[in-house]
Short mmCIF file of C-alpha atoms in Angstrom, two decimals:
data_model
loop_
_atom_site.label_atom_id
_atom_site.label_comp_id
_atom_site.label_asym_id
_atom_site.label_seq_id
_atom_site.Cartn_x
_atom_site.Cartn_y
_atom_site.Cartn_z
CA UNK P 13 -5.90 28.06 1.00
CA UNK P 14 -6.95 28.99 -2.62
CA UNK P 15 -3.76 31.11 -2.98
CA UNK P 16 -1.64 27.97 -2.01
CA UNK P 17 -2.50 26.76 -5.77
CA UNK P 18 -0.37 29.31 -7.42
CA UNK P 19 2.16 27.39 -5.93
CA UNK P 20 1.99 23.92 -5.35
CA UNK P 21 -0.32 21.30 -6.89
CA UNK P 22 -3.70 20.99 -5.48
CA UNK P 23 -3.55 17.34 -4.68
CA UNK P 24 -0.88 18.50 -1.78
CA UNK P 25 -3.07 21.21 -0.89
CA UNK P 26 -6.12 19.03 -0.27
CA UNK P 27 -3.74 16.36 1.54
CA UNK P 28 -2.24 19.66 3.84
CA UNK P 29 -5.73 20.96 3.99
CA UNK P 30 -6.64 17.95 6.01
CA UNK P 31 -3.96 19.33 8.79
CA UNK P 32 -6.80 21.22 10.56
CA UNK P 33 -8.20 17.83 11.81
CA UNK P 34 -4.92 17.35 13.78
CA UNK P 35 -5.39 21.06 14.35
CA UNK P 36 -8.93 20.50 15.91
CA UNK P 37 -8.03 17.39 17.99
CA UNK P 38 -5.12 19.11 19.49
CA UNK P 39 -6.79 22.41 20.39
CA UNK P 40 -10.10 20.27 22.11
CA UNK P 41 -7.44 18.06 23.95
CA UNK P 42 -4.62 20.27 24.70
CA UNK P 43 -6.39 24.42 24.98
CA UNK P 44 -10.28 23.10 26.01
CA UNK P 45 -9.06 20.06 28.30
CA UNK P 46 -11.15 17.68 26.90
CA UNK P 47 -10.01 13.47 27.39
CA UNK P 48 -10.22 10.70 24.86
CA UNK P 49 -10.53 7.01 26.17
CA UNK P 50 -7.85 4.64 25.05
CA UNK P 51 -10.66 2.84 22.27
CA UNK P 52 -11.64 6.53 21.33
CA UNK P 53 -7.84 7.71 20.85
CA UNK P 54 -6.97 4.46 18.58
CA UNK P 55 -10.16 5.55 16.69
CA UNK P 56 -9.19 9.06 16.02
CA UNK P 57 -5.90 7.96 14.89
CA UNK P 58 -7.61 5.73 12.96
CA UNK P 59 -10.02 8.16 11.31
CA UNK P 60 -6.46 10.68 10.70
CA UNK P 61 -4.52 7.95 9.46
CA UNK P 62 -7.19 7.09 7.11
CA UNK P 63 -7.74 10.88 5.69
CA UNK P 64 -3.89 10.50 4.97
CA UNK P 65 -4.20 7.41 3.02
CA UNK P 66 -7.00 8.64 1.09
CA UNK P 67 -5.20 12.27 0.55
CA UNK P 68 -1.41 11.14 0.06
CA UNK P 69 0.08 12.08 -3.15
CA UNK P 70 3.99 12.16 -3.95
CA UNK P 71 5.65 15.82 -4.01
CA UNK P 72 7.05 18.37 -2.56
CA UNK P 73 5.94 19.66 0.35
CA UNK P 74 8.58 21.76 2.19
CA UNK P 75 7.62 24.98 -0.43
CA UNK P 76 5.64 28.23 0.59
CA UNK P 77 2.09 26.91 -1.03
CA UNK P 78 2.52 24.47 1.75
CA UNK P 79 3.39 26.90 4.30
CA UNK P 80 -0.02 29.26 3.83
CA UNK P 81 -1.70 25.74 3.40
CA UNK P 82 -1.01 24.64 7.03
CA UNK P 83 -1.05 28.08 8.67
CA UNK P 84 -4.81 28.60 7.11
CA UNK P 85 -5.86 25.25 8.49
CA UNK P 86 -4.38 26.21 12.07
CA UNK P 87 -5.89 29.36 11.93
CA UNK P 88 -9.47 27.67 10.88
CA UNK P 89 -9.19 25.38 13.55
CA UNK P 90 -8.47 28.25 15.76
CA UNK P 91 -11.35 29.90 15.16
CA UNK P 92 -13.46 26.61 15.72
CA UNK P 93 -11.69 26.18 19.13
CA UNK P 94 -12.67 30.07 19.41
CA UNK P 95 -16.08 29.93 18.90
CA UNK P 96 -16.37 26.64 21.11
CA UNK P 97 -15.07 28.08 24.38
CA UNK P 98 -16.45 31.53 24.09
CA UNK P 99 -19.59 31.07 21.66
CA UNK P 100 -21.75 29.55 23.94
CA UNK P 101 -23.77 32.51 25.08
CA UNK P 102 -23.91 34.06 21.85
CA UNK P 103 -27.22 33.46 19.64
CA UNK P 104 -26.05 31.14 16.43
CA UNK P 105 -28.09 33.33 13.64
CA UNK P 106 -26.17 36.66 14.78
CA UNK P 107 -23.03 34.67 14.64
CA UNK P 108 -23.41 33.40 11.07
CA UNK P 109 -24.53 36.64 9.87
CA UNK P 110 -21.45 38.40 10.92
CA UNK P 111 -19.46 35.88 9.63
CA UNK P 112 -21.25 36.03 6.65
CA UNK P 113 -21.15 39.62 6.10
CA UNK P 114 -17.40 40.05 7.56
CA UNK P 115 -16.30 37.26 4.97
CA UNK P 116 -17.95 39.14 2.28
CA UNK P 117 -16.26 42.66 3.23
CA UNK P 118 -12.90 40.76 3.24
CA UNK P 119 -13.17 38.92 0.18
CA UNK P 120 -14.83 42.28 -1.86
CA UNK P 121 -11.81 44.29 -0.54
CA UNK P 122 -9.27 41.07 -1.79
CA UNK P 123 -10.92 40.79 -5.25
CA UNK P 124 -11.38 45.12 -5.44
CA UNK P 125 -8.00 44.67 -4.69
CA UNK P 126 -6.09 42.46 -6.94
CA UNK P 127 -8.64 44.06 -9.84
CA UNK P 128 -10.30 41.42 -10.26
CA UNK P 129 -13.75 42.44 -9.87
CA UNK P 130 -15.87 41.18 -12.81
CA UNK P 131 -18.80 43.41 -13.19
CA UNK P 132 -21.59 42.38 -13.94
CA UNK P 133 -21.53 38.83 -13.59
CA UNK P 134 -23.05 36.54 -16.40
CA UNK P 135 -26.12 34.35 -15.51
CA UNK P 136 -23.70 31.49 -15.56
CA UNK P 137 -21.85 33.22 -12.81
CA UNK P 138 -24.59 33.90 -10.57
CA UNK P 139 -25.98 30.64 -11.00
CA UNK P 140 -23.05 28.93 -9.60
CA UNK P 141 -22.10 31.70 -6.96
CA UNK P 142 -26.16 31.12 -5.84
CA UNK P 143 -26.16 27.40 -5.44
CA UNK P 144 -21.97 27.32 -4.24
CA UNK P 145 -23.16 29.90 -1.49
CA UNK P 146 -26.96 27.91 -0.83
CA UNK P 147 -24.88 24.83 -0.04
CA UNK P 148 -21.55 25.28 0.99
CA UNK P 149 -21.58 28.49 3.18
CA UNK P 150 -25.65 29.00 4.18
CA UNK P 151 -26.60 25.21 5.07
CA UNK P 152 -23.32 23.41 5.34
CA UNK P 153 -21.46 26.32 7.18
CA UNK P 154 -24.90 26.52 9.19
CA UNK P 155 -25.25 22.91 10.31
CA UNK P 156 -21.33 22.94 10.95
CA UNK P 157 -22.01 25.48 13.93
CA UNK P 158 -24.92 24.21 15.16
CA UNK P 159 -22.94 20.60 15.69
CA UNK P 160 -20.16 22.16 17.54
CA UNK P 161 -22.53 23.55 19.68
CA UNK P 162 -23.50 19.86 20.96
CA UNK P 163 -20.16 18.35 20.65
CA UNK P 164 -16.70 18.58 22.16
CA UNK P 165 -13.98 20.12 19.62
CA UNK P 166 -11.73 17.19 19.42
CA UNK P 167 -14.51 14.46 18.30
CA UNK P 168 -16.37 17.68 15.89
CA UNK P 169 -12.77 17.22 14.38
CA UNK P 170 -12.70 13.78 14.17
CA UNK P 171 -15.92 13.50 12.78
CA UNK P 172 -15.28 15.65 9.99
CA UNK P 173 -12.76 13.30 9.01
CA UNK P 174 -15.31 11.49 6.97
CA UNK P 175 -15.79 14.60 4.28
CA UNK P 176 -13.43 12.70 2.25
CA UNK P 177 -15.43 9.47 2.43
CA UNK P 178 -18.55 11.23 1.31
CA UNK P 179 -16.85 13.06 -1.50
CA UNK P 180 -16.01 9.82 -3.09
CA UNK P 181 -19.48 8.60 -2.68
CA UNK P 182 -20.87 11.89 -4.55
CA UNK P 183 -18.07 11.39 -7.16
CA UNK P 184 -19.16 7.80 -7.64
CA UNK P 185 -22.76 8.62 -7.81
CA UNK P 186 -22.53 11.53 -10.45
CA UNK P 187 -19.78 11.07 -12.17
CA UNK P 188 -19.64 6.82 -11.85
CA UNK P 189 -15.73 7.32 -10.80
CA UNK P 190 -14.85 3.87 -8.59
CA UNK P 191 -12.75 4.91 -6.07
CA UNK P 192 -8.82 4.06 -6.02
CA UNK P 193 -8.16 0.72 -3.82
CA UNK P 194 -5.78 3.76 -1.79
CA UNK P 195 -9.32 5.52 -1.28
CA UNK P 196 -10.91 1.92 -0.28
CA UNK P 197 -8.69 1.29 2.40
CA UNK P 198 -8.20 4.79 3.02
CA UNK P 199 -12.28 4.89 3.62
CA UNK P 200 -12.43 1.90 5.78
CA UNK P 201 -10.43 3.21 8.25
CA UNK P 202 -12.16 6.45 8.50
CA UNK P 203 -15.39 4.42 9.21
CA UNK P 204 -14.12 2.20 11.25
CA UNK P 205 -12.01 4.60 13.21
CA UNK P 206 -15.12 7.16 13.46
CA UNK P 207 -17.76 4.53 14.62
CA UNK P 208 -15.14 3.36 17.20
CA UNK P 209 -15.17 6.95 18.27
CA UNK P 210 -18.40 7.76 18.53
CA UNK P 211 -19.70 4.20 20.11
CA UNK P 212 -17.25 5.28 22.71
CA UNK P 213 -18.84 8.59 23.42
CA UNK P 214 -22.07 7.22 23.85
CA UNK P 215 -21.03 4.17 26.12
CA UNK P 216 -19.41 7.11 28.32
CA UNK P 217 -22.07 9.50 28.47
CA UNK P 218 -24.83 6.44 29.39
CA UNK P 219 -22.21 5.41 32.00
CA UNK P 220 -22.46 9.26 33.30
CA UNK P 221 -25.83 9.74 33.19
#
């Protein structure tokens, strides 16, 4: 996804990016047989249609940037749907340490690669690269797995749909940006279509149990 950027803008990106949500929901419905009620599928298209709203810029989109945009947020959602139907017996901290350790190889080999290996890194550097890797691969990445384990692919995806909701609440709270009235509405119906959602699942597991 970062190497769509040298090609399109990364408004579009972001707005593409958001395809593996579609991505997810397909996979859990179509590949791991899961169902959605009627209340839980108008939710999840409202949660989507609200990611859109929130997302949607003007451009182009039919360009190659847009291409590796979508194919890397099929393939991510691919691996999700992987790790759902045949992760189960494997222990979650061996898991996330070869992922860990087999993203590192691949990204050394990239950077080694296009020469752009920095060495060493300033304090500034490490800084960053420490608290980027703390808390968006170690504990996000982390609690993203352990989630999946306890939840059916299709409403994981639908769930995540709020990461754009929250973002605006972190850019309002350190930076004291208001969000757009597009990112208002936008929000609303990610809420609303995620707490129709989930108060859905629960009725239906009480109901089973």
């Amino acid at each position: 996804t970062c190497l769509s950027v040298a090609f399109i803008d990364p408004g579009t990106a972001s707005l593409l990016g958001k395809s593996s949500i579609v991505f997810g929901v397909a996979l859990g419905v179509l590949w791991l047989r899961e169902r959605f009620s009627i209340f839980q599928t108008v939710g999840a298209l409202m949660a989507i249609g609200g990611v859109i709203i929130i997302s949607f810029q003007t451009g182009d989109y039919l360009r190659l940037g847009s291409l590796i945009v979508v194919l890397a947020s099929f393939l991510y959602a691919l691996h999700t749907a992987l790790f759902k139907r045949y992760g189960g017996g494997i222990n979650l901290a061996d898991f996330f340490l070869f992922r860990l350790g087999s993203t590192t190889v691949f990204l050394l080999v990239v950077v080694v690669t296009r020469n752009d290996l920095l060495m060493p890194p300033s304090w500034q550097a490490w800084t960053v690269l420490f608290l980027a890797g703390t808390m968006n691969i170690v504990l996000s990445r982390a609690l993203y797995y352990l989630a999946l384990q306890r939840l059916d692919l299709s409403f994981h995806s639908i769930i995540l749909t709020l990461s754009p909701v929250v973002a605006i609440g972190w850019t309002l709270i350190l930076f004291g940006i208001w969000p757009t009235a597009q990112q208002l509405v936008g929000g609303a119906a990610v809420i609303a279509g995620v707490m129709l959602t989930a108060s859905r699942t629960r009725s239906m597991r009480v109901r089973r149990t």
